[in-house]
Amino acid sequence: MKRTNCGHWIDGIETSFDPQASFDVLNPLDDSLYARAARGTEDDIDAAVRAAHGAFADYADSPPGRRETWLIKSAELLERDAAEFEQVLVDEIGSPIQKAKYEVAAAIETLRAAAGIPRQVAGQSLPTGTAARLSISVRKPIGVIAGITPFNVPLIKAIKHSAMPLATGNTVVLLPSEEAPVIALRLAKLYAQAGFPNGAFNVVCGSGYDIGDPLVTHPHVRMVTFTGSTKVGNHIRGLCGKHGKRVTLEMGGKNALIVLADADVDAAVRAATFSSFMFQGQICMSASRIFVQRTIAQRFLQAFSRAASSLVMGDLRDPKTVIGPIINEKQRQRIDSHLQDAVDKGANVVIGGDWDGNCCRPTILTGVTDDMLIHHEETFGPVTCVSVVETSEDALAAANQTSFGLVASVFTADIDAALRFAQQLNVGMVHINGVTIQQEPHVPFGGVGDSGFGREGTNAAIEEMTEWKWITIDQSRRS
Ligand code: NAP
């Protein structure tokens, strides 16, 4: 396979690649070398932000129809080149082909949804105390927006963090995950082909630890949109507060799936299997805590264990494969340490808990107690905990016993119970009789507490990425 060398993408060109200032991108399936990418410095960040800042005034004035055309063209190009993008997702981050196809399709849909934004960025005419005065408000793009994205859905997130700002008239500097620079660079080339002007979208590769702070605190950056872990997100929240930047944060989850006694157990088992193990549990919306009422608990656990054990693991290009590798050694150790801690403190491993190479088998634990790391920390692997509860009140209380608040699902035939859960679960998103992993580009996507701050989505982008200006026209002196 031809190895890729990625430079940065600044002001419409890829910077030259210097092997002495680069880092390795490993294929997580076997940790072989997949690509090399430029190791960004503070100077690269400065150059990229200056390019975005320099492009902003003209870009902000571009007619909505132009931005709409560029975004539609981007969707068409991504549709045309879907197979190539899918292969990058397979090799760069270990996506089973099923997940890669889902991701590319969702990314295309996001571009099309973003294309609908430019004509919706509307103002208001306002009542005014003086008859001879016209009072209006208009929305203005805010300037350079820095996007920081995680490894797990690198294409969806790179597009969400760029298409929404670009649609609203802002320019962008993207810092992609160190695990996924290739897909970000390929996206930059696609945007250029679609016609976006130089400087509108820029990418700097490198370590977030080294160049995250210079990006977030750069004086020309007006807003930061972050998706990643709660630890890094809270660090960025602090910097943005101190430096007066707008910020949205999409962070981790410890998501509950609740199965009440009257639920359709087969549907709940299918949903629990998908929600816990899609992309080997490396999804912010993964169900890592399952609460089942006692009367159906045994039936549920037996069927769930059977379904999880039958998931195909290994060959990422086989469409039947669900379980692929865990992204890197640090994350593999985190999963192991959570499992070991739980077992040491008395949890039962119902299935799984072992590895084939870099792939962790689907793992179900019972007997998890609140002194275990896995009870309150995000594991980000194919590991879920099933707990038996007596009543629906117990299920609600247990589900809310976390500092995270991204998403929850509840399975029940009782619409009153379902709506009570929907109102009382402390999360940003609730699905009734559905999987926890759901996203659409136009919905207000996001969490509360340690899971997030602000929302993603088409309407949310207009709210978060523009600022109001109030304008009056006094006509009294003309009469
Ligand atoms: P991560 O370690 O927090 O990294 C996220 C991004 O932040 C990466 O680009 C990373 O760069 C960068 N970064 C690291 N330190 C930084 C710093 N000091 N300043 C600025 N940026 C910094 O997360 P991850 O492991 O890639 O992704 C998994 C996490 O993302 C999970 O917690 C998951 O729940 C969350 N997630 C949330 C959502 C959501 O919508 N709520 C969606 C997807 C994922 P490096 O790669 O160089 O470290």
Short mmCIF file of C-alpha atoms and ligand atoms in Angstrom, two decimals:
data_model
loop_
_atom_site.label_atom_id
_atom_site.label_comp_id
_atom_site.label_asym_id
_atom_site.label_seq_id
_atom_site.Cartn_x
_atom_site.Cartn_y
_atom_site.Cartn_z
CA MET A 1 0.00 0.00 0.00
CA LYS A 2 1.27 3.47 -0.88
CA ARG A 3 2.08 5.34 2.33
CA THR A 4 0.64 8.82 2.80
CA ASN A 5 2.69 11.79 4.00
CA CYS A 6 0.47 14.66 5.20
CA GLY A 7 1.48 18.27 5.49
CA HIS A 8 -0.78 20.93 6.98
CA TRP A 9 -3.40 22.68 4.84
CA ILE A 10 -2.92 26.42 5.13
CA ASP A 11 -4.35 29.12 2.86
CA GLY A 12 -5.37 26.69 0.14
CA ILE A 13 -2.18 24.63 -0.15
CA GLU A 14 -0.62 21.64 1.53
CA THR A 15 2.61 22.64 3.26
CA SER A 16 5.76 20.72 2.38
CA PHE A 17 6.37 17.57 4.40
CA ASP A 18 9.54 17.34 6.46
CA PRO A 19 10.17 13.79 7.76
CA GLN A 20 12.30 15.27 10.57
CA ALA A 21 9.27 17.14 11.91
CA SER A 22 6.62 14.48 11.59
CA PHE A 23 4.82 11.82 13.60
CA ASP A 24 3.68 8.30 12.76
CA VAL A 25 0.05 7.37 12.28
CA LEU A 26 -0.43 3.68 13.06
CA ASN A 27 -3.06 1.30 11.75
CA PRO A 28 -4.72 0.20 15.02
CA LEU A 29 -5.39 -3.32 13.75
CA ASP A 30 -1.71 -4.28 14.03
CA ASP A 31 0.07 -1.01 14.91
CA SER A 32 1.81 -0.99 11.50
CA LEU A 33 2.80 2.34 9.99
CA TYR A 34 -0.12 3.75 7.97
CA ALA A 35 0.98 7.34 7.36
CA ARG A 36 3.25 10.14 8.52
CA ALA A 37 1.96 13.60 9.29
CA ALA A 38 3.60 16.96 9.91
CA ARG A 39 4.06 17.73 13.60
CA GLY A 40 2.50 21.18 13.93
CA THR A 41 4.16 23.95 15.92
CA GLU A 42 2.93 27.20 17.41
CA ASP A 43 4.15 28.92 14.21
CA ASP A 44 1.99 26.62 12.07
CA ILE A 45 -1.01 27.45 14.24
CA ASP A 46 -0.27 31.15 13.87
CA ALA A 47 0.05 30.82 10.07
CA ALA A 48 -3.23 28.91 9.82
CA VAL A 49 -5.14 31.34 12.06
CA ARG A 50 -3.74 34.31 10.14
CA ALA A 51 -4.83 32.70 6.86
CA ALA A 52 -8.34 32.16 8.24
CA HIS A 53 -8.41 35.70 9.64
CA GLY A 54 -7.18 37.17 6.35
CA ALA A 55 -9.88 35.30 4.41
CA PHE A 56 -12.68 36.19 6.84
CA ALA A 57 -13.85 39.61 5.63
CA ASP A 58 -14.41 38.53 2.00
CA TYR A 59 -15.73 35.13 3.01
CA ALA A 60 -18.25 36.63 5.45
CA ASP A 61 -19.57 38.78 2.58
CA SER A 62 -19.92 35.86 0.16
CA PRO A 63 -23.53 35.54 -1.04
CA PRO A 64 -25.48 32.74 0.68
CA GLY A 65 -26.02 31.11 -2.71
CA ARG A 66 -22.25 30.71 -3.17
CA ARG A 67 -21.81 29.04 0.20
CA GLU A 68 -24.80 26.82 -0.54
CA THR A 69 -23.22 25.81 -3.88
CA TRP A 70 -19.83 25.04 -2.31
CA LEU A 71 -21.44 22.87 0.36
CA ILE A 72 -23.65 21.00 -2.12
CA LYS A 73 -20.62 20.46 -4.37
CA SER A 74 -18.69 19.11 -1.35
CA ALA A 75 -21.51 16.63 -0.67
CA GLU A 76 -21.44 15.54 -4.32
CA LEU A 77 -17.65 15.07 -4.28
CA LEU A 78 -17.83 13.08 -1.06
CA GLU A 79 -20.55 10.90 -2.56
CA ARG A 80 -18.37 10.38 -5.65
CA ASP A 81 -15.26 9.54 -3.59
CA ALA A 82 -17.06 7.68 -0.79
CA ALA A 83 -15.14 4.42 -1.29
CA GLU A 84 -11.79 6.20 -0.92
CA PHE A 85 -12.88 7.93 2.31
CA GLU A 86 -14.22 4.62 3.67
CA GLN A 87 -10.86 2.95 3.09
CA VAL A 88 -9.07 5.73 5.01
CA LEU A 89 -11.47 5.23 7.93
CA VAL A 90 -10.75 1.48 7.89
CA ASP A 91 -6.95 1.83 7.93
CA GLU A 92 -6.45 5.03 9.89
CA ILE A 93 -8.74 4.41 12.86
CA GLY A 94 -9.74 0.73 12.56
CA SER A 95 -13.35 1.24 11.46
CA PRO A 96 -15.15 -1.91 10.40
CA ILE A 97 -16.38 -1.22 6.85
CA GLN A 98 -20.02 -1.08 8.08
CA LYS A 99 -19.16 1.77 10.44
CA ALA A 100 -17.03 3.50 7.78
CA LYS A 101 -19.97 3.42 5.34
CA TYR A 102 -22.33 4.74 8.01
CA GLU A 103 -19.87 7.54 8.80
CA VAL A 104 -19.40 8.64 5.19
CA ALA A 105 -23.18 8.58 4.59
CA ALA A 106 -23.76 10.68 7.73
CA ALA A 107 -21.04 13.10 6.65
CA ILE A 108 -22.69 13.58 3.23
CA GLU A 109 -26.03 14.20 4.94
CA THR A 110 -24.38 16.77 7.22
CA LEU A 111 -22.95 18.68 4.24
CA ARG A 112 -26.38 18.73 2.58
CA ALA A 113 -28.04 19.94 5.79
CA ALA A 114 -25.36 22.64 6.17
CA ALA A 115 -26.09 23.80 2.61
CA GLY A 116 -29.56 24.78 3.84
CA ILE A 117 -28.14 27.13 6.49
CA PRO A 118 -26.83 30.16 4.54
CA ARG A 119 -30.30 31.31 3.43
CA GLN A 120 -31.66 30.85 6.98
CA VAL A 121 -29.27 33.28 8.69
CA ALA A 122 -31.98 35.90 9.10
CA GLY A 123 -32.50 38.94 11.30
CA GLN A 124 -35.60 40.61 12.74
CA SER A 125 -37.51 43.83 12.49
CA LEU A 126 -38.19 45.05 16.00
CA PRO A 127 -40.91 47.17 17.62
CA THR A 128 -39.64 50.61 18.52
CA GLY A 129 -40.79 53.40 20.84
CA THR A 130 -40.43 56.07 18.17
CA ALA A 131 -42.77 55.96 15.20
CA ALA A 132 -40.25 57.54 12.83
CA ARG A 133 -37.58 54.99 13.46
CA LEU A 134 -36.90 51.62 11.89
CA SER A 135 -35.28 49.14 14.24
CA ILE A 136 -33.81 45.92 12.93
CA SER A 137 -31.34 43.27 14.02
CA VAL A 138 -29.02 41.32 11.77
CA ARG A 139 -26.87 38.28 12.42
CA LYS A 140 -23.15 38.56 11.60
CA PRO A 141 -20.62 35.72 11.41
CA ILE A 142 -18.15 36.00 14.25
CA GLY A 143 -14.75 35.33 12.63
CA VAL A 144 -12.22 32.53 12.95
CA ILE A 145 -13.59 29.39 14.61
CA ALA A 146 -11.15 26.73 15.85
CA GLY A 147 -12.44 23.15 15.60
CA ILE A 148 -10.83 20.40 17.68
CA THR A 149 -11.97 16.86 16.85
CA PRO A 150 -11.58 13.32 18.27
CA PHE A 151 -10.37 10.10 16.66
CA ASN A 152 -13.55 8.04 16.72
CA VAL A 153 -15.79 9.68 14.11
CA PRO A 154 -13.14 11.90 12.52
CA LEU A 155 -14.98 12.56 9.26
CA ILE A 156 -18.39 13.32 10.76
CA LYS A 157 -16.80 15.60 13.32
CA ALA A 158 -14.37 17.33 10.93
CA ILE A 159 -17.38 18.09 8.73
CA LYS A 160 -19.66 19.19 11.58
CA HIS A 161 -16.89 21.43 12.91
CA SER A 162 -16.28 22.99 9.48
CA ALA A 163 -19.50 22.86 7.43
CA MET A 164 -21.56 24.63 10.13
CA PRO A 165 -19.07 27.52 10.61
CA LEU A 166 -18.51 27.83 6.84
CA ALA A 167 -22.27 27.83 6.22
CA THR A 168 -22.75 30.70 8.68
CA GLY A 169 -19.97 32.79 7.07
CA ASN A 170 -17.09 32.04 9.43
CA THR A 171 -13.63 30.69 8.57
CA VAL A 172 -12.06 27.66 10.22
CA VAL A 173 -8.84 26.21 11.59
CA LEU A 174 -9.18 22.50 12.36
CA LEU A 175 -6.93 20.59 14.74
CA PRO A 176 -7.81 16.94 14.05
CA SER A 177 -6.96 14.09 16.40
CA GLU A 178 -3.35 12.97 16.19
CA GLU A 179 -4.80 9.54 15.32
CA ALA A 180 -6.67 10.84 12.26
CA PRO A 181 -4.85 13.54 10.26
CA VAL A 182 -5.15 11.78 6.87
CA ILE A 183 -8.94 12.01 6.68
CA ALA A 184 -8.79 15.70 7.69
CA LEU A 185 -6.25 16.52 4.95
CA ARG A 186 -8.34 14.65 2.38
CA LEU A 187 -11.36 16.74 3.44
CA ALA A 188 -9.36 19.96 2.99
CA LYS A 189 -8.57 18.94 -0.59
CA LEU A 190 -12.22 18.11 -1.22
CA TYR A 191 -13.35 21.54 0.04
CA ALA A 192 -10.78 23.21 -2.23
CA GLN A 193 -12.06 21.20 -5.20
CA ALA A 194 -15.62 22.20 -4.30
CA GLY A 195 -14.62 25.85 -4.67
CA PHE A 196 -14.20 27.17 -1.12
CA PRO A 197 -11.78 30.12 -1.28
CA ASN A 198 -8.23 29.86 0.04
CA GLY A 199 -7.99 30.41 3.78
CA ALA A 200 -11.63 29.53 4.49
CA PHE A 201 -10.68 26.10 5.82
CA ASN A 202 -7.27 25.23 7.27
CA VAL A 203 -5.89 22.15 8.98
CA VAL A 204 -2.92 21.89 11.33
CA CYS A 205 -1.86 18.34 12.23
CA GLY A 206 -0.05 17.52 15.43
CA SER A 207 -0.38 16.89 19.13
CA GLY A 208 -3.28 18.61 20.83
CA TYR A 209 -1.25 18.62 24.02
CA ASP A 210 1.47 20.73 22.30
CA ILE A 211 -0.51 23.04 20.02
CA GLY A 212 -4.03 23.01 21.49
CA ASP A 213 -3.43 25.90 23.86
CA PRO A 214 -1.81 28.21 21.24
CA LEU A 215 -4.80 27.57 18.99
CA VAL A 216 -7.46 28.12 21.65
CA THR A 217 -5.81 31.27 23.01
CA HIS A 218 -4.80 32.81 19.66
CA PRO A 219 -6.07 36.42 19.66
CA HIS A 220 -7.75 36.01 16.24
CA VAL A 221 -9.72 32.91 17.29
CA ARG A 222 -13.20 34.05 18.34
CA MET A 223 -14.77 30.68 19.12
CA VAL A 224 -13.72 27.09 19.83
CA THR A 225 -15.85 24.06 18.96
CA PHE A 226 -14.48 20.98 20.70
CA THR A 227 -15.39 17.30 20.60
CA GLY A 228 -13.40 14.91 22.75
CA SER A 229 -12.90 13.75 26.30
CA THR A 230 -14.30 15.55 29.32
CA LYS A 231 -10.81 16.09 30.74
CA VAL A 232 -9.54 17.98 27.68
CA GLY A 233 -12.91 19.70 27.18
CA ASN A 234 -12.88 21.12 30.69
CA HIS A 235 -9.33 22.38 30.17
CA ILE A 236 -10.49 24.17 27.00
CA ARG A 237 -13.59 25.53 28.77
CA GLY A 238 -11.27 27.13 31.36
CA LEU A 239 -9.04 28.71 28.72
CA CYS A 240 -12.02 30.03 26.76
CA GLY A 241 -13.50 31.58 29.89
CA LYS A 242 -10.20 33.23 30.74
CA HIS A 243 -9.60 34.53 27.20
CA GLY A 244 -13.20 35.51 26.43
CA LYS A 245 -13.90 33.05 23.61
CA ARG A 246 -17.20 31.46 22.75
CA VAL A 247 -17.09 27.70 23.19
CA THR A 248 -19.15 24.59 22.54
CA LEU A 249 -18.08 21.28 24.06
CA GLU A 250 -19.19 17.79 23.04
CA MET A 251 -17.60 15.47 25.58
CA GLY A 252 -17.80 11.96 27.01
CA GLY A 253 -20.72 9.86 28.16
CA LYS A 254 -21.69 7.13 30.64
CA ASN A 255 -24.97 6.43 28.92
CA ALA A 256 -27.83 4.42 30.36
CA LEU A 257 -30.17 2.05 28.55
CA ILE A 258 -33.16 1.19 30.75
CA VAL A 259 -35.34 -1.86 30.20
CA LEU A 260 -38.60 -1.79 32.18
CA ALA A 261 -40.59 -4.92 33.03
CA ASP A 262 -43.18 -4.37 30.28
CA ALA A 263 -40.59 -3.79 27.49
CA ASP A 264 -40.30 -5.74 24.27
CA VAL A 265 -37.27 -7.75 25.44
CA ASP A 266 -36.14 -8.81 21.96
CA ALA A 267 -36.12 -5.20 20.77
CA ALA A 268 -34.26 -4.14 23.93
CA VAL A 269 -31.63 -6.86 23.37
CA ARG A 270 -31.08 -5.78 19.75
CA ALA A 271 -30.77 -2.16 20.87
CA ALA A 272 -28.43 -2.98 23.77
CA THR A 273 -26.17 -5.00 21.44
CA PHE A 274 -25.91 -2.22 18.87
CA SER A 275 -25.63 0.56 21.46
CA SER A 276 -22.93 -1.16 23.53
CA PHE A 277 -20.74 -2.60 20.80
CA MET A 278 -20.95 -0.54 17.61
CA PHE A 279 -17.38 0.48 16.68
CA GLN A 280 -16.23 -1.61 19.66
CA GLY A 281 -17.83 0.82 22.13
CA GLN A 282 -15.72 3.79 21.00
CA ILE A 283 -18.72 6.08 20.51
CA CYS A 284 -19.62 8.91 22.89
CA MET A 285 -23.24 7.66 22.83
CA SER A 286 -22.37 4.01 23.61
CA ALA A 287 -24.56 2.38 26.25
CA SER A 288 -22.18 1.47 29.06
CA ARG A 289 -24.79 1.11 31.83
CA ILE A 290 -27.85 -1.09 31.34
CA PHE A 291 -30.57 -1.18 34.00
CA VAL A 292 -33.13 -4.00 33.79
CA GLN A 293 -36.13 -4.66 36.01
CA ARG A 294 -35.82 -7.89 37.96
CA THR A 295 -38.80 -9.79 36.47
CA ILE A 296 -37.19 -9.85 33.00
CA ALA A 297 -33.53 -9.55 34.01
CA GLN A 298 -32.52 -13.18 33.55
CA ARG A 299 -34.21 -13.49 30.15
CA PHE A 300 -32.64 -10.22 29.02
CA LEU A 301 -29.14 -11.11 30.21
CA GLN A 302 -29.18 -14.54 28.56
CA ALA A 303 -30.37 -13.17 25.21
CA PHE A 304 -28.03 -10.17 25.39
CA SER A 305 -25.01 -12.39 26.16
CA ARG A 306 -25.90 -14.67 23.23
CA ALA A 307 -26.26 -11.71 20.85
CA ALA A 308 -23.03 -10.06 22.01
CA SER A 309 -21.02 -13.30 21.79
CA SER A 310 -22.09 -13.79 18.20
CA LEU A 311 -20.75 -10.41 16.98
CA VAL A 312 -18.13 -10.88 14.28
CA MET A 313 -14.66 -9.62 15.17
CA GLY A 314 -11.54 -9.08 13.06
CA ASP A 315 -11.52 -8.59 9.26
CA LEU A 316 -12.43 -4.92 8.94
CA ARG A 317 -13.34 -5.22 5.26
CA ASP A 318 -15.88 -7.98 5.89
CA PRO A 319 -19.33 -6.30 6.00
CA LYS A 320 -20.36 -8.68 8.80
CA THR A 321 -17.59 -7.45 11.14
CA VAL A 322 -18.77 -5.31 14.06
CA ILE A 323 -15.80 -5.45 16.43
CA GLY A 324 -12.48 -3.97 15.30
CA PRO A 325 -9.37 -2.86 17.16
CA ILE A 326 -9.04 -0.34 19.99
CA ILE A 327 -7.37 2.81 18.76
CA ASN A 328 -4.04 2.81 20.65
CA GLU A 329 -2.06 1.24 23.47
CA LYS A 330 -3.04 3.90 26.01
CA GLN A 331 -6.72 3.26 25.38
CA ARG A 332 -6.23 -0.53 25.49
CA GLN A 333 -4.59 -0.17 28.88
CA ARG A 334 -7.46 1.99 30.09
CA ILE A 335 -9.97 -0.73 29.18
CA ASP A 336 -7.84 -3.38 30.90
CA SER A 337 -7.42 -1.27 34.02
CA HIS A 338 -11.18 -0.69 34.27
CA LEU A 339 -11.84 -4.43 33.88
CA GLN A 340 -9.16 -5.42 36.37
CA ASP A 341 -10.37 -2.88 38.93
CA ALA A 342 -13.97 -4.10 38.57
CA VAL A 343 -13.02 -7.77 38.89
CA ASP A 344 -10.75 -7.05 41.89
CA LYS A 345 -13.68 -5.36 43.59
CA GLY A 346 -16.10 -8.22 42.94
CA ALA A 347 -17.74 -7.68 39.51
CA ASN A 348 -18.68 -10.77 37.43
CA VAL A 349 -17.53 -11.10 33.83
CA VAL A 350 -20.55 -12.67 32.11
CA ILE A 351 -18.88 -12.78 28.68
CA GLY A 352 -15.66 -11.40 27.17
CA GLY A 353 -12.92 -9.62 29.07
CA ASP A 354 -10.20 -11.02 26.82
CA TRP A 355 -8.42 -9.89 23.67
CA ASP A 356 -7.54 -11.15 20.22
CA GLY A 357 -4.59 -8.94 19.21
CA ASN A 358 -5.75 -5.34 19.54
CA CYS A 359 -9.45 -6.31 19.54
CA CYS A 360 -11.23 -6.65 22.88
CA ARG A 361 -14.10 -9.14 22.86
CA PRO A 362 -17.58 -7.80 23.67
CA THR A 363 -17.70 -7.78 27.45
CA ILE A 364 -20.68 -7.78 29.82
CA LEU A 365 -20.23 -7.24 33.54
CA THR A 366 -22.71 -7.68 36.37
CA GLY A 367 -22.33 -6.90 40.06
CA VAL A 368 -20.81 -3.46 39.40
CA THR A 369 -20.74 -1.23 42.48
CA ASP A 370 -20.16 2.48 42.89
CA ASP A 371 -16.60 2.07 44.20
CA MET A 372 -15.46 0.73 40.81
CA LEU A 373 -13.83 2.96 38.18
CA ILE A 374 -16.10 1.50 35.52
CA HIS A 375 -19.13 2.71 37.45
CA HIS A 376 -18.36 6.39 36.96
CA GLU A 377 -15.58 6.76 34.35
CA GLU A 378 -15.98 6.45 30.58
CA THR A 379 -14.24 3.23 29.44
CA PHE A 380 -14.58 3.83 25.68
CA GLY A 381 -14.40 0.16 24.73
CA PRO A 382 -16.73 -2.81 24.13
CA VAL A 383 -17.60 -3.17 27.80
CA THR A 384 -21.03 -2.67 29.35
CA CYS A 385 -22.45 -3.21 32.82
CA VAL A 386 -25.87 -4.77 33.44
CA SER A 387 -27.54 -3.96 36.76
CA VAL A 388 -30.82 -5.35 38.08
CA VAL A 389 -33.31 -2.85 39.54
CA GLU A 390 -36.56 -3.49 41.38
CA THR A 391 -38.77 -0.59 40.29
CA SER A 392 -38.86 2.03 37.54
CA GLU A 393 -38.07 4.67 40.21
CA ASP A 394 -34.91 2.72 41.07
CA ALA A 395 -33.98 2.65 37.37
CA LEU A 396 -34.43 6.41 37.04
CA ALA A 397 -32.41 7.13 40.19
CA ALA A 398 -29.60 4.77 39.13
CA ALA A 399 -29.46 6.20 35.59
CA ASN A 400 -29.12 9.72 37.01
CA GLN A 401 -26.32 8.70 39.37
CA THR A 402 -23.52 10.09 37.18
CA SER A 403 -21.87 13.40 36.45
CA PHE A 404 -22.25 12.72 32.69
CA GLY A 405 -25.44 13.59 30.83
CA LEU A 406 -25.23 12.84 27.13
CA VAL A 407 -27.98 10.39 26.13
CA ALA A 408 -30.25 7.68 27.51
CA SER A 409 -32.69 5.13 26.11
CA VAL A 410 -35.71 3.68 27.82
CA PHE A 411 -37.60 0.57 26.72
CA THR A 412 -41.21 0.29 27.88
CA ALA A 413 -44.72 -0.22 26.51
CA ASP A 414 -46.10 2.43 28.88
CA ILE A 415 -46.15 5.85 27.24
CA ASP A 416 -46.67 7.63 30.58
CA ALA A 417 -43.58 5.95 32.05
CA ALA A 418 -41.61 6.72 28.87
CA LEU A 419 -42.49 10.41 29.00
CA ARG A 420 -41.71 10.59 32.72
CA PHE A 421 -38.24 9.21 31.99
CA ALA A 422 -37.83 11.59 29.05
CA GLN A 423 -38.56 14.53 31.35
CA GLN A 424 -36.57 13.38 34.37
CA LEU A 425 -33.39 11.85 32.95
CA ASN A 426 -30.53 14.35 33.37
CA VAL A 427 -29.27 14.11 29.80
CA GLY A 428 -29.34 16.16 26.61
CA MET A 429 -30.99 13.44 24.48
CA VAL A 430 -33.52 10.66 25.27
CA HIS A 431 -34.67 7.90 22.94
CA ILE A 432 -37.77 5.86 23.74
CA ASN A 433 -37.65 2.26 22.50
CA GLY A 434 -34.60 3.15 20.39
CA VAL A 435 -30.83 2.79 20.42
CA THR A 436 -28.62 5.28 22.29
CA ILE A 437 -26.49 5.94 19.18
CA GLN A 438 -28.50 8.33 17.06
CA GLN A 439 -27.57 11.58 15.38
CA GLU A 440 -28.99 13.81 12.67
CA PRO A 441 -27.43 17.04 11.48
CA HIS A 442 -30.44 19.29 12.15
CA VAL A 443 -31.26 18.23 15.74
CA PRO A 444 -29.93 19.98 18.86
CA PHE A 445 -27.21 17.41 19.54
CA GLY A 446 -25.32 17.51 22.82
CA GLY A 447 -25.21 16.81 26.51
CA VAL A 448 -25.32 18.35 29.96
CA GLY A 449 -22.98 18.17 32.96
CA ASP A 450 -19.67 16.51 32.16
CA SER A 451 -20.96 15.59 28.67
CA GLY A 452 -21.25 18.98 27.12
CA PHE A 453 -21.92 22.65 26.86
CA GLY A 454 -23.87 24.14 23.94
CA ARG A 455 -25.34 22.21 21.05
CA GLU A 456 -24.47 21.07 17.53
CA GLY A 457 -27.01 21.23 14.70
CA THR A 458 -28.20 23.51 11.93
CA ASN A 459 -30.33 25.84 14.10
CA ALA A 460 -27.76 25.59 16.89
CA ALA A 461 -25.03 26.68 14.44
CA ILE A 462 -26.97 29.82 13.56
CA GLU A 463 -27.39 30.59 17.27
CA GLU A 464 -23.85 29.75 18.38
CA MET A 465 -21.80 30.93 15.38
CA THR A 466 -23.32 34.33 14.63
CA GLU A 467 -23.73 37.44 16.71
CA TRP A 468 -26.53 39.94 16.71
CA LYS A 469 -26.11 43.52 15.59
CA TRP A 470 -28.90 46.03 16.31
CA ILE A 471 -29.39 48.75 13.67
CA THR A 472 -31.76 51.71 13.72
CA ILE A 473 -32.67 54.19 11.00
CA ASP A 474 -34.02 57.46 12.34
CA GLN A 475 -36.40 59.03 9.81
CA SER A 476 -37.68 61.93 11.95
CA ARG A 477 -35.18 64.53 10.66
CA ARG A 478 -36.33 64.02 7.08
CA SER A 479 -39.89 65.24 7.75
P1 NAP B 1 -9.29 13.54 23.43
O1 NAP B 1 -8.12 12.77 23.86
O2 NAP B 1 -9.95 14.45 24.39
O3 NAP B 1 -8.86 14.34 22.12
C1 NAP B 1 -9.77 15.16 21.42
C2 NAP B 1 -9.01 16.23 20.66
O4 NAP B 1 -8.45 17.14 21.59
C3 NAP B 1 -7.83 15.66 19.85
O5 NAP B 1 -7.70 16.37 18.67
C4 NAP B 1 -6.68 15.92 20.78
O6 NAP B 1 -5.43 15.96 20.14
C5 NAP B 1 -7.06 17.29 21.31
N1 NAP B 1 -6.35 17.71 22.51
C6 NAP B 1 -5.67 16.97 23.41
N2 NAP B 1 -5.14 17.76 24.37
C7 NAP B 1 -5.48 19.03 24.06
C8 NAP B 1 -5.24 20.31 24.65
N3 NAP B 1 -4.52 20.44 25.78
N4 NAP B 1 -5.77 21.40 24.06
C9 NAP B 1 -6.51 21.29 22.93
N5 NAP B 1 -6.75 20.11 22.32
C10 NAP B 1 -6.26 19.00 22.88
O7 NAP B 1 -10.45 12.55 22.88
P2 NAP B 1 -10.30 11.30 21.90
O8 NAP B 1 -9.67 10.18 22.64
O9 NAP B 1 -9.74 11.72 20.59
O10 NAP B 1 -11.85 10.97 21.64
C11 NAP B 1 -12.62 10.21 22.53
C12 NAP B 1 -13.46 11.12 23.42
O11 NAP B 1 -14.28 11.98 22.62
C13 NAP B 1 -14.42 10.32 24.28
O12 NAP B 1 -14.45 10.89 25.57
C14 NAP B 1 -15.77 10.50 23.58
O13 NAP B 1 -16.88 10.34 24.42
C15 NAP B 1 -15.63 11.91 23.09
N6 NAP B 1 -16.55 12.17 21.98
C16 NAP B 1 -17.64 12.94 22.22
C17 NAP B 1 -18.56 13.15 21.21
C18 NAP B 1 -19.79 13.98 21.45
O14 NAP B 1 -20.40 14.41 20.47
N7 NAP B 1 -20.18 14.24 22.68
C19 NAP B 1 -18.36 12.59 19.94
C20 NAP B 1 -17.21 11.83 19.73
C21 NAP B 1 -16.30 11.62 20.76
P3 NAP B 1 -4.48 14.63 20.20
O15 NAP B 1 -5.18 13.60 19.38
O16 NAP B 1 -3.21 15.10 19.60
O17 NAP B 1 -4.36 14.26 21.64
#
